[in-house]
mmCIF file of C-alpha atoms and ligand atoms in Angstrom:
data_model
loop_
_atom_site.group_PDB
_atom_site.id
_atom_site.type_symbol
_atom_site.label_atom_id
_atom_site.label_comp_id
_atom_site.label_asym_id
_atom_site.label_seq_id
_atom_site.Cartn_x
_atom_site.Cartn_y
_atom_site.Cartn_z
ATOM 1 C CA MET A 1 -64.478 -127.927 -20.980
ATOM 2 C CA ARG A 2 -61.797 -125.276 -21.782
ATOM 3 C CA VAL A 3 -64.353 -122.595 -21.801
ATOM 4 C CA ILE A 4 -67.611 -122.529 -19.942
ATOM 5 C CA ASN A 5 -68.281 -118.883 -20.257
ATOM 6 C CA THR A 6 -70.266 -118.361 -23.320
ATOM 7 C CA ARG A 7 -69.755 -114.730 -23.509
ATOM 8 C CA PHE A 8 -66.184 -115.022 -24.268
ATOM 9 C CA ASN A 9 -65.709 -118.157 -26.068
ATOM 10 C CA LEU A 10 -65.755 -116.762 -29.462
ATOM 11 C CA LYS A 11 -62.772 -114.628 -28.685
ATOM 12 C CA TYR A 12 -60.756 -116.878 -26.409
ATOM 13 C CA ASP A 13 -60.369 -120.587 -26.406
ATOM 14 C CA ASN A 14 -57.464 -120.706 -24.060
ATOM 15 C CA VAL A 15 -59.327 -119.334 -21.030
ATOM 16 C CA ASP A 16 -60.345 -121.295 -17.920
ATOM 17 C CA GLU A 17 -63.803 -121.258 -16.184
ATOM 18 C CA TYR A 18 -62.915 -118.212 -14.160
ATOM 19 C CA GLY A 19 -61.393 -116.107 -16.982
ATOM 20 C CA PHE A 20 -57.768 -116.899 -16.512
ATOM 21 C CA MET A 21 -55.827 -117.188 -19.764
ATOM 22 C CA ARG A 22 -53.785 -120.373 -20.078
ATOM 23 C CA PRO A 23 -50.020 -119.723 -20.417
ATOM 24 C CA GLU A 24 -48.359 -120.505 -23.773
ATOM 25 C CA ASN A 25 -46.751 -123.607 -22.467
ATOM 26 C CA PHE A 26 -49.882 -124.904 -20.907
ATOM 27 C CA ASP A 27 -50.035 -128.732 -20.862
ATOM 28 C CA TYR A 28 -53.527 -129.350 -22.171
ATOM 29 C CA GLU A 29 -53.077 -133.048 -22.508
ATOM 30 C CA ARG A 30 -52.201 -133.517 -18.884
ATOM 31 C CA TYR A 31 -54.944 -131.117 -17.710
ATOM 32 C CA GLU A 32 -57.681 -132.715 -19.903
ATOM 33 C CA LYS A 33 -56.679 -136.133 -18.315
ATOM 34 C CA PHE A 34 -57.065 -134.804 -14.968
ATOM 35 C CA MET A 35 -60.235 -132.810 -15.845
ATOM 36 C CA SER A 36 -62.041 -135.800 -17.467
ATOM 37 C CA SER A 37 -61.751 -137.770 -14.115
ATOM 38 C CA TYR A 38 -62.501 -134.518 -12.071
ATOM 39 C CA LEU A 39 -65.604 -133.820 -13.996
ATOM 40 C CA VAL A 40 -67.060 -137.194 -13.008
ATOM 41 C CA ILE A 41 -66.402 -136.447 -9.369
ATOM 42 C CA LEU A 42 -67.840 -132.902 -9.799
ATOM 43 C CA VAL A 43 -71.117 -134.327 -11.302
ATOM 44 C CA ASN A 44 -71.205 -136.780 -8.250
ATOM 45 C CA ARG A 45 -70.703 -133.990 -5.747
ATOM 46 C CA SER A 46 -73.184 -131.805 -7.352
ATOM 47 C CA LYS A 47 -76.014 -134.263 -7.005
ATOM 48 C CA LYS A 48 -75.203 -134.694 -3.339
ATOM 49 C CA TRP A 49 -75.045 -130.955 -2.790
ATOM 50 C CA ASP A 50 -78.394 -130.531 -4.583
ATOM 51 C CA LYS A 51 -79.986 -132.941 -2.096
ATOM 52 C CA LEU A 52 -78.317 -131.219 0.942
ATOM 53 C CA MET A 53 -79.383 -127.676 -0.304
ATOM 54 C CA LYS A 54 -82.960 -128.687 -0.914
ATOM 55 C CA LYS A 55 -83.102 -130.247 2.668
ATOM 56 C CA GLY A 56 -81.229 -127.803 4.764
ATOM 57 C CA LYS A 57 -82.147 -124.161 4.684
ATOM 58 C CA ARG A 58 -79.626 -123.644 7.496
ATOM 59 C CA LEU A 59 -76.688 -125.821 6.604
ATOM 60 C CA GLN A 60 -76.073 -127.187 10.080
ATOM 61 C CA ARG A 61 -72.469 -127.343 11.273
ATOM 62 C CA GLY A 62 -71.514 -130.898 11.898
ATOM 63 C CA LEU A 63 -69.777 -134.010 10.553
ATOM 64 C CA VAL A 64 -71.839 -134.141 7.387
ATOM 65 C CA LEU A 65 -71.344 -130.611 6.357
ATOM 66 C CA LYS A 66 -67.754 -130.719 7.153
ATOM 67 C CA ARG A 67 -67.217 -133.811 5.055
ATOM 68 C CA TYR A 68 -69.133 -132.300 2.095
ATOM 69 C CA VAL A 69 -67.064 -128.965 2.308
ATOM 70 C CA LYS A 70 -63.819 -130.936 2.332
ATOM 71 C CA LYS A 71 -64.822 -132.592 -0.793
ATOM 72 C CA GLY A 72 -65.548 -129.406 -2.408
ATOM 73 C CA ILE A 73 -68.454 -127.161 -2.983
ATOM 74 C CA PRO A 74 -69.890 -126.956 -6.458
ATOM 75 C CA SER A 75 -69.157 -123.720 -8.169
ATOM 76 C CA SER A 76 -72.921 -123.015 -8.491
ATOM 77 C CA TYR A 77 -73.251 -123.057 -4.786
ATOM 78 C CA ARG A 78 -70.133 -121.404 -3.619
ATOM 79 C CA ALA A 79 -71.242 -117.983 -3.045
ATOM 80 C CA GLN A 80 -74.218 -118.881 -1.098
ATOM 81 C CA VAL A 81 -72.475 -121.533 0.907
ATOM 82 C CA TRP A 82 -69.438 -119.511 1.642
ATOM 83 C CA MET A 83 -71.722 -116.691 3.058
ATOM 84 C CA LYS A 84 -73.454 -119.214 5.376
ATOM 85 C CA ILE A 85 -70.523 -121.327 6.610
ATOM 86 C CA SER A 86 -68.130 -118.304 7.164
ATOM 87 C CA GLY A 87 -70.624 -116.407 9.394
ATOM 88 C CA ALA A 88 -70.910 -113.613 6.792
ATOM 89 C CA ASN A 89 -74.623 -114.013 6.421
ATOM 90 C CA GLU A 90 -74.949 -113.597 10.276
ATOM 91 C CA LEU A 91 -72.620 -110.616 10.174
ATOM 92 C CA GLN A 92 -74.790 -109.049 7.425
ATOM 93 C CA ILE A 93 -77.881 -109.609 9.430
ATOM 94 C CA HIS A 94 -76.618 -107.984 12.634
ATOM 95 C CA GLN A 95 -75.180 -104.900 10.731
ATOM 96 C CA GLU A 96 -76.987 -102.047 9.036
ATOM 97 C CA SER A 97 -78.551 -103.635 6.024
ATOM 98 C CA ASP A 98 -77.071 -101.225 3.573
ATOM 99 C CA LEU A 99 -73.498 -101.198 4.952
ATOM 100 C CA TYR A 100 -71.836 -101.666 1.563
ATOM 101 C CA ASN A 101 -73.381 -98.620 0.061
ATOM 102 C CA THR A 102 -72.922 -96.591 3.118
ATOM 103 C CA ARG A 103 -69.165 -97.390 3.085
ATOM 104 C CA LEU A 104 -68.974 -96.680 -0.737
ATOM 105 C CA ASN A 105 -70.150 -93.186 0.056
ATOM 106 C CA SER A 106 -67.633 -92.484 2.730
ATOM 107 C CA VAL A 107 -64.475 -90.414 2.303
ATOM 108 C CA LEU A 108 -61.114 -92.147 2.172
ATOM 109 C CA ASP A 109 -57.638 -90.743 2.574
ATOM 110 C CA SER A 110 -56.163 -90.159 -0.894
ATOM 111 C CA ASP A 111 -53.072 -92.195 -0.258
ATOM 112 C CA VAL A 112 -55.334 -95.196 0.412
ATOM 113 C CA VAL A 113 -57.317 -94.505 -2.707
ATOM 114 C CA GLN A 114 -54.136 -94.154 -4.639
ATOM 115 C CA ALA A 115 -52.683 -97.493 -3.201
ATOM 116 C CA ILE A 116 -55.853 -99.328 -4.372
ATOM 117 C CA ARG A 117 -55.774 -97.608 -7.786
ATOM 118 C CA THR A 118 -52.113 -98.543 -8.357
ATOM 119 C CA ASP A 119 -52.833 -102.210 -7.642
ATOM 120 C CA LEU A 120 -55.806 -102.484 -9.845
ATOM 121 C CA PRO A 121 -54.002 -103.172 -13.213
ATOM 122 C CA ARG A 122 -51.566 -105.539 -11.339
ATOM 123 C CA THR A 123 -54.389 -107.619 -10.180
ATOM 124 C CA PHE A 124 -54.792 -110.806 -12.477
ATOM 125 C CA PRO A 125 -53.651 -109.104 -15.707
ATOM 126 C CA ASP A 126 -53.908 -112.613 -17.108
ATOM 127 C CA ASN A 127 -57.650 -112.730 -16.508
ATOM 128 C CA ILE A 128 -60.141 -111.653 -19.153
ATOM 129 C CA TYR A 129 -62.585 -109.976 -16.739
ATOM 130 C CA PHE A 130 -59.770 -107.702 -15.362
ATOM 131 C CA ILE A 131 -59.104 -106.283 -18.894
ATOM 132 C CA PRO A 132 -59.567 -102.615 -18.196
ATOM 133 C CA LEU A 133 -62.812 -102.113 -20.308
ATOM 134 C CA GLU A 134 -64.561 -105.298 -18.902
ATOM 135 C CA GLY A 135 -65.711 -103.503 -15.723
ATOM 136 C CA SER A 136 -64.499 -105.917 -13.179
ATOM 137 C CA GLN A 137 -61.569 -103.575 -12.312
ATOM 138 C CA GLU A 138 -64.051 -100.962 -11.163
ATOM 139 C CA GLN A 139 -66.099 -103.515 -9.242
ATOM 140 C CA LEU A 140 -62.800 -104.569 -7.520
ATOM 141 C CA TYR A 141 -62.010 -100.911 -6.828
ATOM 142 C CA ARG A 142 -65.438 -100.455 -5.210
ATOM 143 C CA ILE A 143 -65.070 -103.580 -2.869
ATOM 144 C CA LEU A 144 -61.568 -102.525 -1.757
ATOM 145 C CA PHE A 145 -62.722 -98.962 -1.226
ATOM 146 C CA ALA A 146 -65.641 -100.068 0.800
ATOM 147 C CA TYR A 147 -63.622 -102.478 2.864
ATOM 148 C CA ALA A 148 -60.913 -99.792 3.517
ATOM 149 C CA ALA A 149 -63.543 -97.475 4.690
ATOM 150 C CA ASP A 150 -65.158 -100.040 6.928
ATOM 151 C CA ASN A 151 -61.989 -101.093 8.600
ATOM 152 C CA LYS A 152 -59.624 -98.003 8.854
ATOM 153 C CA ASN A 153 -57.229 -99.929 10.964
ATOM 154 C CA VAL A 154 -56.463 -102.081 7.927
ATOM 155 C CA GLY A 155 -57.291 -99.681 5.127
ATOM 156 C CA TYR A 156 -55.843 -101.234 2.113
ATOM 157 C CA CYS A 157 -52.931 -103.757 1.987
ATOM 158 C CA GLN A 158 -51.347 -105.562 -0.854
ATOM 159 C CA GLY A 159 -52.651 -109.151 -1.088
ATOM 160 C CA LEU A 160 -56.285 -108.005 -0.529
ATOM 161 C CA ASN A 161 -56.626 -107.130 -4.143
ATOM 162 C CA TYR A 162 -56.094 -110.747 -5.082
ATOM 163 C CA ILE A 163 -58.417 -112.035 -2.523
ATOM 164 C CA ALA A 164 -61.196 -109.616 -3.363
ATOM 165 C CA GLY A 165 -60.406 -110.190 -7.053
ATOM 166 C CA LEU A 166 -60.966 -113.860 -6.881
ATOM 167 C CA LEU A 167 -64.062 -113.641 -4.576
ATOM 168 C CA LEU A 168 -65.548 -111.343 -7.331
ATOM 169 C CA LEU A 169 -64.691 -113.966 -10.037
ATOM 170 C CA VAL A 170 -66.345 -116.704 -8.029
ATOM 171 C CA THR A 171 -69.428 -114.862 -6.733
ATOM 172 C CA LYS A 172 -69.858 -112.403 -9.635
ATOM 173 C CA ASP A 173 -71.321 -110.112 -7.002
ATOM 174 C CA GLU A 174 -69.697 -107.015 -5.430
ATOM 175 C CA GLU A 175 -71.597 -106.876 -2.220
ATOM 176 C CA ILE A 176 -71.202 -110.556 -1.464
ATOM 177 C CA SER A 177 -67.478 -110.190 -2.169
ATOM 178 C CA PHE A 178 -67.331 -107.323 0.279
ATOM 179 C CA TRP A 179 -69.021 -109.405 3.026
ATOM 180 C CA LEU A 180 -66.828 -112.323 2.348
ATOM 181 C CA LEU A 181 -63.609 -110.207 2.436
ATOM 182 C CA LYS A 182 -64.854 -108.616 5.625
ATOM 183 C CA VAL A 183 -65.434 -111.906 7.466
ATOM 184 C CA LEU A 184 -62.066 -113.183 6.313
ATOM 185 C CA VAL A 185 -60.069 -110.166 7.313
ATOM 186 C CA ASP A 186 -62.074 -109.237 10.484
ATOM 187 C CA ASN A 187 -63.015 -112.540 11.884
ATOM 188 C CA ILE A 188 -61.177 -115.533 10.362
ATOM 189 C CA LEU A 189 -57.585 -114.437 10.050
ATOM 190 C CA PRO A 190 -55.749 -113.025 12.975
ATOM 191 C CA ASP A 191 -54.387 -109.563 12.085
ATOM 192 C CA TYR A 192 -52.815 -110.226 8.852
ATOM 193 C CA TYR A 193 -53.298 -107.032 7.050
ATOM 194 C CA SER A 194 -52.940 -104.299 9.645
ATOM 195 C CA ARG A 195 -49.877 -101.966 9.063
ATOM 196 C CA LYS A 196 -47.581 -104.115 11.284
ATOM 197 C CA MET A 197 -48.944 -107.414 10.101
ATOM 198 C CA THR A 198 -48.427 -108.952 13.461
ATOM 199 C CA GLY A 199 -50.743 -111.825 13.057
ATOM 200 C CA LEU A 200 -49.108 -112.747 9.771
ATOM 201 C CA MET A 201 -45.574 -112.576 11.269
ATOM 202 C CA ILE A 202 -46.712 -114.866 14.130
ATOM 203 C CA ASP A 203 -48.315 -117.287 11.807
ATOM 204 C CA ILE A 204 -45.200 -117.524 9.631
ATOM 205 C CA GLU A 205 -43.223 -118.342 12.850
ATOM 206 C CA VAL A 206 -45.944 -120.859 13.733
ATOM 207 C CA PHE A 207 -45.455 -122.509 10.384
ATOM 208 C CA ALA A 208 -41.690 -122.664 10.945
ATOM 209 C CA ARG A 209 -42.117 -124.380 14.240
ATOM 210 C CA LEU A 210 -44.618 -126.862 12.826
ATOM 211 C CA THR A 211 -42.118 -127.680 10.040
ATOM 212 C CA LYS A 212 -39.469 -128.081 12.728
ATOM 213 C CA SER A 213 -41.522 -130.620 14.610
ATOM 214 C CA LYS A 214 -42.806 -132.500 11.495
ATOM 215 C CA MET A 215 -39.729 -132.376 9.282
ATOM 216 C CA PRO A 216 -36.624 -131.446 11.377
ATOM 217 C CA ASP A 217 -34.208 -132.406 8.613
ATOM 218 C CA LEU A 218 -35.943 -129.899 6.219
ATOM 219 C CA TYR A 219 -36.115 -127.319 8.917
ATOM 220 C CA ARG A 220 -32.408 -127.617 9.550
ATOM 221 C CA HIS A 221 -31.651 -127.510 5.859
ATOM 222 C CA VAL A 222 -33.676 -124.222 5.478
ATOM 223 C CA LYS A 223 -31.738 -122.819 8.491
ATOM 224 C CA SER A 224 -28.394 -123.927 7.019
ATOM 225 C CA LEU A 225 -29.157 -122.024 3.766
ATOM 226 C CA ASN A 226 -30.071 -119.092 5.642
ATOM 227 C CA ILE A 227 -33.423 -118.697 4.053
ATOM 228 C CA PRO A 228 -36.038 -116.781 6.079
ATOM 229 C CA TRP A 229 -39.503 -118.458 6.294
ATOM 230 C CA SER A 230 -41.061 -115.283 5.295
ATOM 231 C CA LEU A 231 -39.411 -115.275 2.087
ATOM 232 C CA LEU A 232 -40.726 -118.746 1.339
ATOM 233 C CA ILE A 233 -44.333 -118.666 2.565
ATOM 234 C CA MET A 234 -45.343 -114.929 3.147
ATOM 235 C CA LYS A 235 -47.113 -114.735 -0.337
ATOM 236 C CA TRP A 236 -48.963 -117.926 0.314
ATOM 237 C CA PHE A 237 -50.445 -116.649 3.549
ATOM 238 C CA VAL A 238 -50.977 -113.026 2.307
ATOM 239 C CA CYS A 239 -52.894 -114.095 -0.800
ATOM 240 C CA LEU A 240 -54.451 -117.247 0.943
ATOM 241 C CA TYR A 241 -52.710 -119.147 -1.894
ATOM 242 C CA ALA A 242 -54.512 -117.118 -4.660
ATOM 243 C CA GLU A 243 -52.036 -115.988 -7.452
ATOM 244 C CA VAL A 244 -49.724 -118.864 -6.489
ATOM 245 C CA PHE A 245 -51.759 -121.986 -6.839
ATOM 246 C CA PRO A 246 -54.123 -123.134 -9.630
ATOM 247 C CA THR A 247 -57.373 -121.591 -9.315
ATOM 248 C CA GLU A 248 -59.570 -124.597 -8.729
ATOM 249 C CA THR A 249 -57.100 -125.706 -6.047
ATOM 250 C CA VAL A 250 -57.416 -122.317 -4.324
ATOM 251 C CA LEU A 251 -61.145 -122.514 -4.258
ATOM 252 C CA ARG A 252 -61.052 -125.949 -2.724
ATOM 253 C CA ILE A 253 -58.703 -124.467 -0.036
ATOM 254 C CA TRP A 254 -61.080 -121.622 0.510
ATOM 255 C CA ASP A 255 -63.957 -124.043 0.889
ATOM 256 C CA CYS A 256 -62.223 -125.312 3.905
ATOM 257 C CA LEU A 257 -60.803 -121.908 5.017
ATOM 258 C CA PHE A 258 -64.395 -120.527 5.395
ATOM 259 C CA TYR A 259 -65.519 -123.538 7.314
ATOM 260 C CA GLU A 260 -62.553 -124.463 9.529
ATOM 261 C CA HIS A 261 -60.454 -121.326 9.553
ATOM 262 C CA SER A 262 -56.671 -121.092 9.753
ATOM 263 C CA PRO A 263 -55.702 -124.787 10.069
ATOM 264 C CA ILE A 264 -56.241 -125.442 6.379
ATOM 265 C CA LEU A 265 -53.580 -122.744 5.364
ATOM 266 C CA PHE A 266 -50.910 -124.665 7.477
ATOM 267 C CA LYS A 267 -51.970 -128.136 6.382
ATOM 268 C CA VAL A 268 -51.712 -127.138 2.758
ATOM 269 C CA GLY A 269 -48.267 -125.764 3.200
ATOM 270 C CA ILE A 270 -46.960 -128.616 5.262
ATOM 271 C CA THR A 271 -48.396 -131.201 2.805
ATOM 272 C CA LEU A 272 -46.833 -129.636 -0.065
ATOM 273 C CA ILE A 273 -43.435 -129.154 1.343
ATOM 274 C CA ASN A 274 -43.551 -132.697 2.781
ATOM 275 C CA TYR A 275 -44.310 -134.045 -0.646
ATOM 276 C CA PHE A 276 -41.281 -132.253 -2.072
ATOM 277 C CA ARG A 277 -39.058 -132.916 1.050
ATOM 278 C CA LYS A 278 -36.540 -135.080 -0.622
ATOM 279 C CA THR A 279 -36.124 -132.705 -3.652
ATOM 280 C CA LEU A 280 -35.821 -129.708 -1.466
ATOM 281 C CA LEU A 281 -33.261 -131.397 0.788
ATOM 282 C CA GLY A 282 -31.229 -132.119 -2.474
ATOM 283 C CA CYS A 283 -30.961 -128.346 -3.277
ATOM 284 C CA ASP A 284 -27.702 -127.324 -1.674
ATOM 285 C CA ASN A 285 -27.734 -123.560 -2.306
ATOM 286 C CA PHE A 286 -30.073 -120.701 -1.829
ATOM 287 C CA THR A 287 -30.950 -120.113 -5.524
ATOM 288 C CA SER A 288 -31.640 -123.789 -6.320
ATOM 289 C CA PHE A 289 -33.756 -124.223 -3.276
ATOM 290 C CA ILE A 290 -35.919 -121.129 -4.001
ATOM 291 C CA GLU A 291 -36.317 -122.243 -7.667
ATOM 292 C CA VAL A 292 -37.687 -125.610 -6.725
ATOM 293 C CA PHE A 293 -39.840 -124.029 -4.037
ATOM 294 C CA LYS A 294 -41.333 -121.657 -6.368
ATOM 295 C CA LYS A 295 -42.268 -124.382 -8.921
ATOM 296 C CA MET A 296 -43.886 -126.630 -6.402
ATOM 297 C CA PRO A 297 -47.371 -125.164 -6.695
ATOM 298 C CA LEU A 298 -47.391 -125.747 -10.361
ATOM 299 C CA ASP A 299 -46.817 -129.403 -10.121
ATOM 300 C CA ILE A 300 -49.523 -131.784 -11.256
ATOM 301 C CA PHE A 301 -49.708 -132.820 -7.564
ATOM 302 C CA VAL A 302 -51.229 -129.524 -6.785
ATOM 303 C CA LEU A 303 -53.272 -129.034 -9.947
ATOM 304 C CA ASP A 304 -55.077 -132.323 -9.315
ATOM 305 C CA CYS A 305 -57.017 -130.445 -6.616
ATOM 306 C CA HIS A 306 -59.264 -133.461 -5.680
ATOM 307 C CA TYR A 307 -56.318 -135.763 -4.842
ATOM 308 C CA PHE A 308 -54.308 -132.794 -3.421
ATOM 309 C CA MET A 309 -57.103 -131.888 -0.917
ATOM 310 C CA LYS A 310 -57.618 -135.449 0.044
ATOM 311 C CA ARG A 311 -53.914 -135.689 1.036
ATOM 312 C CA VAL A 312 -54.156 -132.223 2.703
ATOM 313 C CA ASN A 313 -57.152 -133.352 4.801
ATOM 314 C CA SER A 314 -55.793 -136.753 5.695
ATOM 315 C CA GLU A 315 -52.326 -135.900 6.733
ATOM 316 C CA ASN A 316 -51.396 -133.642 9.650
ATOM 317 C CA LYS A 317 -54.833 -133.712 11.387
ATOM 318 C CA SER A 318 -53.071 -132.698 14.402
ATOM 319 C CA ILE A 319 -53.067 -129.109 13.139
ATOM 320 C CA THR A 320 -56.095 -127.697 14.818
ATOM 321 C CA ASN A 321 -57.350 -124.308 15.811
ATOM 322 C CA ALA A 322 -56.368 -125.253 19.399
ATOM 323 C CA LEU A 323 -52.778 -126.082 18.565
ATOM 324 C CA LEU A 324 -52.338 -122.832 16.425
ATOM 325 C CA GLN A 325 -53.822 -120.789 19.329
ATOM 326 C CA LYS A 326 -51.355 -122.417 21.736
ATOM 327 C CA LEU A 327 -48.328 -121.831 19.529
ATOM 328 C CA ARG A 328 -49.391 -118.199 18.783
ATOM 329 C CA LYS A 329 -49.703 -117.512 22.313
ATOM 330 C CA GLU A 330 -46.220 -118.921 22.956
ATOM 331 C CA ILE A 331 -44.647 -116.778 20.294
ATOM 332 C CA LYS A 332 -46.504 -113.612 21.478
ATOM 333 C CA SER A 333 -45.159 -114.086 24.951
ATOM 334 C CA GLU A 334 -41.615 -114.866 23.703
ATOM 335 C CA LYS A 335 -41.534 -111.840 21.388
ATOM 336 C CA LYS A 336 -43.416 -108.781 22.302
ATOM 337 C CA ASN A 337 -43.069 -106.875 19.221
ATOM 338 C CA TYR A 338 -43.052 -108.330 15.757
ATOM 339 C CA GLU A 339 -41.952 -106.009 13.001
ATOM 340 C CA LEU A 340 -41.297 -106.708 9.339
ATOM 341 C CA ASN A 341 -37.588 -106.318 10.079
ATOM 342 C CA GLN A 342 -37.715 -108.997 12.739
ATOM 343 C CA LEU A 343 -38.932 -111.800 10.568
ATOM 344 C CA PRO A 344 -38.596 -115.222 11.604
HETATM 345 C C1 NAG B 401 -69.996 -140.897 -6.058
HETATM 346 O O1 NAG B 401 -68.901 -141.135 -5.167
HETATM 347 C C2 NAG B 401 -68.952 -141.986 -4.078
HETATM 348 C C3 NAG B 401 -67.798 -141.892 -3.237
HETATM 349 O O2 NAG B 401 -66.720 -141.281 -3.790
HETATM 350 C C4 NAG B 401 -69.092 -143.345 -4.861
HETATM 351 O O3 NAG B 401 -69.112 -144.361 -3.832
HETATM 352 C C5 NAG B 401 -70.304 -143.429 -5.724
HETATM 353 O O4 NAG B 401 -70.225 -144.581 -6.384
HETATM 354 C C6 NAG B 401 -70.198 -142.336 -6.770
HETATM 355 N N1 NAG B 401 -71.490 -142.301 -7.372
HETATM 356 C C7 NAG B 401 -71.647 -142.146 -8.728
HETATM 357 C C8 NAG B 401 -73.048 -142.141 -9.270
HETATM 358 O O5 NAG B 401 -70.709 -142.057 -9.449
HETATM 359 C C1 NAG B 402 -47.730 -134.704 8.099
HETATM 360 O O1 NAG B 402 -48.138 -135.950 7.551
HETATM 361 C C2 NAG B 402 -46.972 -136.569 6.968
HETATM 362 C C3 NAG B 402 -47.505 -137.704 6.254
HETATM 363 O O2 NAG B 402 -48.359 -138.535 6.896
HETATM 364 C C4 NAG B 402 -46.035 -137.026 8.084
HETATM 365 O O3 NAG B 402 -44.844 -137.639 7.593
HETATM 366 C C5 NAG B 402 -45.621 -135.661 8.845
HETATM 367 O O4 NAG B 402 -44.975 -136.112 10.038
HETATM 368 C C6 NAG B 402 -46.808 -135.048 9.349
HETATM 369 N N1 NAG B 402 -46.624 -133.784 9.856
HETATM 370 C C7 NAG B 402 -47.071 -133.319 10.986
HETATM 371 C C8 NAG B 402 -46.617 -131.921 11.472
HETATM 372 O O5 NAG B 402 -47.870 -133.886 11.551
HETATM 373 C C1 NAG B 403 -26.751 -124.141 -7.026
HETATM 374 O O1 NAG B 403 -27.044 -125.404 -7.239
HETATM 375 C C2 NAG B 403 -27.385 -125.891 -8.495
HETATM 376 C C3 NAG B 403 -27.816 -127.185 -8.700
HETATM 377 O O2 NAG B 403 -27.201 -128.025 -7.809
HETATM 378 C C4 NAG B 403 -26.053 -125.638 -9.412
HETATM 379 O O3 NAG B 403 -26.364 -125.813 -10.791
HETATM 380 C C5 NAG B 403 -25.707 -124.094 -9.211
HETATM 381 O O4 NAG B 403 -24.630 -123.824 -10.021
HETATM 382 C C6 NAG B 403 -25.502 -123.716 -7.846
HETATM 383 N N1 NAG B 403 -25.299 -122.291 -7.797
HETATM 384 C C7 NAG B 403 -24.372 -121.734 -6.917
HETATM 385 C C8 NAG B 403 -24.344 -120.298 -6.995
HETATM 386 O O5 NAG B 403 -23.581 -122.431 -6.341
#
């Protein structure tokens, strides 16, 4: 199970399914233990999805599909299902058919091009597909270029490289990655990547307020240590947990993200913080708090994606799109102009 990809398994035996190299101190024993039980679940889920995919050409939204998505989409269906449940397929149908290639042939400001180029070697340097000669870097460049040309208001923004990079690793298709990136940034997330990142700043404040209502002691503790919430969770939200969480867990989060949109991003963060609440409360200075906070995503609790997502989806169900909309509206009316230097 360590390596599924046959192209590389002679050269690398410490690489995961998506091409990420394991760190030196990777705990294989613990991982294999989790994986042996998770594989049974995957096989079980796959059979159910096979039936669903055979039946439903259209993947009807509803309780059944929602339950299936929450329990994880098999990797063989991910690209196809993400395109459908996110609305990217619809979007593609209603746009000019060759939008991707049209955008690739556009002209972009040289500073945007330069910003993309600068981030390429920084994107997943621990992934064998992003080794310069393997070609994925150029594919990633084209996806980011095409998106920047498509949405000049956003252009390029750090964080998009990780999202597009992981989309590419999962779908193995540039054009599908472009459409999924487009639907995420244009439709699913509220203004995270424009220059002022207004939507992102507001969502960080929303997160802080949710924490305040769910875990007032922790909220007070963070405040007493003078830690800005942006420092804690900005990266989670900008990268949609890619880069920070184990890959399989990120993909399980994205399964839900494409279906139900923002609530999953909040539920994941709240569940994780809640799980470590006592430990975090025990950290009585800035440095020790940050240290524990940064290590949380590497805990077995998060690596065991099936159990983790079960917890995420069963706790904090009250975090819905409607609640988020209400909080965002409140914050917007309180603070008219969010800037990076006015972070919550
Ligand atoms: C598949 O999972 C379901 C629920 O998790 C369980 O009831 C069922 O027995 C499993 N089937 C197989 C073949 O393992
Ligand atoms: C989230 O779930 C946990 C565990 O059930 C609970 O203690 C906490 O109050 C919930 N938080 C919110 C915001 O609902
Ligand atoms: C912060 O707390 C940790 C653990 O309690 C302690 O080891 C460390 O010395 C503290 N650092 C400062 C700067 O007080």
